[in-house]
Amino acid sequence: MRFLILGHTGFVGKNLFKYLNNRGYHVVGISREQCDLRVYPEVNQKFKEVASRFGEFDAIFNCAANVGSVHYVTAKAADVISDNSLMALNMYKAVLQNFPAAIVVNPLSNCSYVDGTEIQDEEKWLDGDVHPSVFSFGNFKRVLYYISKCYKTQYNIKSINLMFSGIYGPGDSTNPNKVHALNGMIIRMLDAVKKKDEEFEIWGTGKPVREWIYIDDVCKILLNSLNTKEIIEPINIAQGNGFTIAETAACISKAIGYEGKLTFNTKYQDGAPIKILGMGKFKNLFKDYIFYNHQEGVNHTVEYYKGVLD
């Protein structure tokens, strides 16, 4: 099988590129340095060049995004929703022109779910507004779903829409404002160790519950999803449990060996109180899937950041 990855130098794209390459697949990547996905003529020209050189692709993994922490997507709300929506529209237009037989695989985010639901069931994900803290990025992921559905309706472009929880693991940014809370806490706690701080400040109350997914699981499931042929209506990639931010901080502290006190700065905005994905459809499509151990995932992520931050 032959694959094209958009955003192959970003967190998910970089790991997916390596994962597929190591398994002998023919993989081509397009990064923001090669093409501005916000500008359609550039996108279409790049797709034409890739098609001329490599031919057809079986799947296009859409890993390109302007994304960051809760604080980032709030401060940059207009840029986040406009940049990402333009990239999605341009991608589908260029796919139609150059790779109409390929299937587009979209990693969605559970921040796009309706605010206030404790268990996020697929049937209810559009039943209201997303949480204000992720208004820009959550609504973009809804827009991406709508675009995929419209291109299926008019042009029969096939898509697979997968709903992921907070992704963490090695290979992410070293900027705490450009990563999810888990990787961000690792970066800041390693800095606290370096400075010999006796206290580590957690942003917010520490009470919100989050379901996390390790990057290796994301790569495996993105590839395995191609066995389904098509999933327009999003499916949760669900584990059925989560951790409070405070519990996650304790996991990180254990992995690092930090002996200071964990404190909470409640001046920072909390995200939604609970985000756990419902498992209704997942078990039927991904039978007997075993997720990576959470503490082991945190340990590996800590080791990665120790290496790149030294």
XYZ file of C-alpha atoms in Angstrom:
310
model
C 0.000 0.000 0.000
C 1.123 3.563 -0.725
C 0.461 6.433 1.669
C 0.676 10.230 1.641
C 1.027 12.025 4.991
C 0.195 15.725 5.279
C 2.070 17.357 8.141
C 4.664 14.588 8.338
C 7.087 16.702 10.395
C 4.538 17.397 13.156
C 3.980 15.258 16.242
C 1.501 12.695 14.901
C 2.705 12.863 11.297
C 6.352 12.305 12.217
C 5.588 9.259 14.346
C 3.189 7.846 11.742
C 5.751 8.328 8.950
C 8.346 6.364 10.943
C 5.829 3.683 11.945
C 4.725 3.022 8.351
C 8.257 3.198 6.945
C 9.507 0.655 9.473
C 6.814 -1.758 8.279
C 7.836 -1.548 4.653
C 5.093 0.708 3.299
C 5.800 3.283 0.595
C 5.272 6.624 2.358
C 5.511 10.193 1.054
C 5.251 13.261 3.289
C 4.316 16.890 2.687
C 5.254 19.450 5.341
C 4.509 23.139 5.849
C 8.057 23.933 4.680
C 7.244 22.362 1.289
C 3.735 23.717 0.825
C 1.411 26.192 2.546
C -1.799 24.201 2.859
C -3.713 27.445 3.399
C -3.049 28.462 -0.233
C -4.923 26.314 -2.748
C -2.697 26.902 -5.820
C 0.308 25.741 -3.774
C -1.551 22.671 -2.520
C -2.827 21.649 -5.942
C 0.593 22.163 -7.541
C 2.319 20.104 -4.837
C -0.230 17.298 -5.197
C 0.312 17.326 -8.970
C 4.077 17.060 -8.491
C 3.666 14.185 -6.035
C 1.207 12.391 -8.354
C 3.578 12.784 -11.301
C 6.499 11.387 -9.325
C 4.869 8.644 -7.243
C 1.531 7.846 -8.884
C -1.607 6.925 -6.961
C -1.970 6.561 -3.181
C -4.229 4.217 -1.254
C -4.702 6.624 1.653
C -3.954 10.207 2.642
C -3.375 10.751 6.358
C -4.390 14.308 7.248
C -2.048 15.126 10.155
C -1.501 18.819 9.367
C -2.938 21.298 11.891
C -2.398 24.572 13.688
C -2.875 23.348 17.248
C -1.601 23.844 20.780
C -2.616 23.931 24.412
C -5.960 25.186 25.757
C -4.324 28.560 26.344
C -2.887 28.674 22.809
C -6.130 27.852 20.961
C -7.925 30.516 23.021
C -5.320 33.250 22.494
C -5.018 32.394 18.768
C -8.688 31.481 18.247
C -9.195 33.270 14.910
C -5.930 31.971 13.431
C -6.637 28.425 14.611
C -10.089 28.088 13.073
C -9.298 29.984 9.848
C -5.933 28.298 9.163
C -7.238 24.815 9.831
C -10.477 25.264 7.892
C -8.571 26.576 4.872
C -6.170 23.625 5.030
C -9.035 21.127 5.168
C -10.922 22.701 2.263
C -7.810 22.944 0.120
C -6.829 19.378 0.886
C -10.179 17.932 -0.203
C -10.237 20.076 -3.349
C -6.747 18.893 -4.266
C -7.562 15.262 -3.432
C -10.529 15.466 -5.802
C -8.314 16.809 -8.590
C -5.348 14.490 -8.093
C -6.178 11.419 -5.976
C -9.960 10.845 -6.173
C -9.633 7.113 -5.470
C -7.633 7.588 -2.263
C -9.276 7.451 1.162
C -8.692 10.435 3.474
C -7.998 9.562 7.119
C -8.839 12.383 9.551
C -7.758 12.247 13.204
C -10.494 14.203 15.005
C -10.297 15.372 18.631
C -12.713 14.785 21.479
C -12.554 18.527 22.229
C -15.121 18.767 19.405
C -17.735 17.062 21.592
C -20.668 18.917 23.098
C -19.708 20.538 26.397
C -21.004 19.006 29.626
C -21.178 15.302 28.757
C -19.214 13.005 31.048
C -19.188 10.024 28.680
C -18.763 11.192 25.094
C -21.020 8.996 22.955
C -20.772 9.326 19.176
C -24.519 9.795 18.727
C -24.469 12.947 20.888
C -21.236 14.622 19.847
C -22.969 17.458 17.954
C -25.799 18.035 20.455
C -24.625 21.486 21.584
C -21.628 23.837 21.772
C -18.075 22.747 22.500
C -16.377 23.963 25.697
C -15.325 27.673 25.517
C -11.689 26.793 26.287
C -11.353 24.899 22.975
C -13.989 26.745 20.945
C -11.732 27.391 17.938
C -10.104 23.983 17.547
C -13.140 21.951 18.585
C -15.339 23.695 16.053
C -12.714 23.272 13.342
C -12.834 19.492 13.853
C -16.595 19.671 13.370
C -16.011 21.667 10.169
C -13.581 18.975 8.986
C -16.267 16.321 9.505
C -18.808 18.407 7.555
C -16.343 18.889 4.698
C -15.644 15.149 4.513
C -19.371 14.422 4.454
C -20.038 16.940 1.671
C -17.208 15.601 -0.501
C -18.607 12.117 -0.012
C -22.103 13.298 -0.984
C -21.138 15.143 -4.170
C -17.915 13.485 -5.335
C -17.812 10.127 -3.505
C -14.466 10.962 -1.873
C -14.114 8.410 0.927
C -13.007 9.370 4.431
C -12.273 7.736 7.761
C -12.984 10.017 10.741
C -11.484 8.823 14.029
C -12.120 10.564 17.352
C -9.019 10.608 19.587
C -8.546 11.742 23.164
C -5.457 13.742 24.246
C -2.427 12.359 22.397
C 0.924 12.239 24.185
C 4.316 10.630 23.726
C 7.823 11.156 22.339
C 8.353 13.469 19.387
C 6.114 16.383 20.366
C 7.049 20.058 20.615
C 9.315 21.363 23.392
C 7.082 24.441 23.776
C 4.551 23.801 26.613
C 2.037 26.100 24.885
C 2.058 23.921 21.743
C 1.337 20.556 23.361
C -1.423 18.841 25.334
C -1.408 19.206 29.116
C 0.429 15.934 29.757
C 3.497 16.672 27.632
C 3.382 20.279 28.810
C 3.601 19.202 32.441
C 6.556 16.950 31.652
C 8.428 19.863 30.057
C 7.742 22.152 32.982
C 8.475 19.548 35.666
C 11.841 18.692 34.114
C 12.600 22.410 34.230
C 11.576 22.457 37.914
C 14.022 19.622 38.619
C 16.782 21.492 36.782
C 16.097 24.618 38.837
C 15.768 22.556 42.061
C 12.312 24.034 42.701
C 10.676 22.748 45.858
C 7.175 23.183 44.389
C 5.676 22.405 40.993
C 2.706 24.476 39.847
C -0.158 22.740 38.028
C -2.174 25.110 35.847
C -5.779 25.041 37.051
C -7.449 23.036 39.809
C -6.107 19.640 38.731
C -9.645 18.231 38.879
C -10.575 17.820 35.178
C -10.560 14.181 34.069
C -8.861 13.336 30.795
C -8.480 10.225 28.706
C -5.000 10.046 27.180
C -3.754 7.958 24.262
C -0.101 7.110 23.646
C 1.303 7.978 20.218
C 2.121 4.328 19.370
C -1.566 3.445 19.733
C -2.516 6.348 17.467
C -0.203 5.104 14.699
C -1.405 1.499 14.958
C -5.056 2.483 14.892
C -4.640 4.914 11.994
C -3.198 2.066 9.923
C -5.671 -0.565 11.170
C -8.602 1.748 10.398
C -8.015 1.171 6.669
C -9.486 -2.310 7.120
C -12.879 -0.619 7.651
C -12.798 0.976 4.156
C -14.832 4.024 5.233
C -16.069 5.754 8.411
C -17.821 9.048 7.682
C -19.656 9.200 11.013
C -16.833 9.511 13.574
C -15.896 6.575 15.784
C -14.373 7.005 19.237
C -10.954 5.451 19.789
C -11.978 4.711 23.342
C -10.371 3.131 26.398
C -13.233 3.757 28.791
C -11.241 5.435 31.561
C -9.346 8.600 32.372
C -7.140 10.376 34.901
C -7.477 13.709 36.672
C -4.821 16.274 35.807
C -3.554 15.859 39.379
C -3.242 12.072 38.921
C -1.388 12.602 35.669
C 0.985 15.013 37.409
C 1.649 12.309 40.011
C 2.472 9.800 37.203
C 4.911 12.320 35.726
C 6.461 13.041 39.111
C 7.029 9.294 39.587
C 8.623 8.920 36.140
C 10.933 11.903 36.672
C 11.691 11.202 40.308
C 10.621 14.693 41.327
C 10.369 14.995 45.116
C 8.902 18.500 45.378
C 5.334 19.463 46.303
C 2.593 19.602 43.654
C 0.547 22.824 43.929
C -2.353 24.277 41.921
C -2.628 27.732 40.329
C -6.372 28.288 40.003
C -5.876 31.554 38.097
C -5.474 29.381 34.991
C -8.650 28.296 33.230
C -9.711 24.657 33.520
C -10.927 22.864 30.435
C -14.094 20.762 30.434
C -14.604 18.872 33.746
C -14.634 15.374 32.234
C -13.689 13.988 28.829
C -13.989 10.207 28.499
C -14.898 8.595 25.192
C -17.784 6.128 25.052
C -16.806 2.661 23.805
C -19.981 1.819 21.874
C -18.548 1.341 18.374
C -14.868 0.803 19.142
C -15.134 -2.771 20.413
C -16.989 -3.877 17.296
C -14.384 -2.530 14.859
C -11.164 -3.001 16.853
C -11.796 -6.280 18.650
C -9.447 -7.215 21.533
C -7.234 -4.148 21.037
C -4.910 -3.639 24.035
C -3.782 -0.073 24.705
C -0.290 0.900 25.858
C 0.198 1.015 29.637
C -0.262 4.626 30.780
C 2.627 4.783 33.257
C 4.959 3.145 30.734
C 3.896 5.689 28.124
C 4.636 8.527 30.547
C 8.026 6.962 31.338
C 9.009 6.831 27.652
C 7.805 10.398 27.099
C 9.871 11.630 30.043
C 12.960 9.896 28.638
C 12.380 11.581 25.272
C 12.127 15.041 26.807
C 15.177 14.453 28.993
C 17.128 13.871 25.793
C 15.857 16.799 23.724
C 15.803 19.375 26.530
C 19.373 18.797 27.750
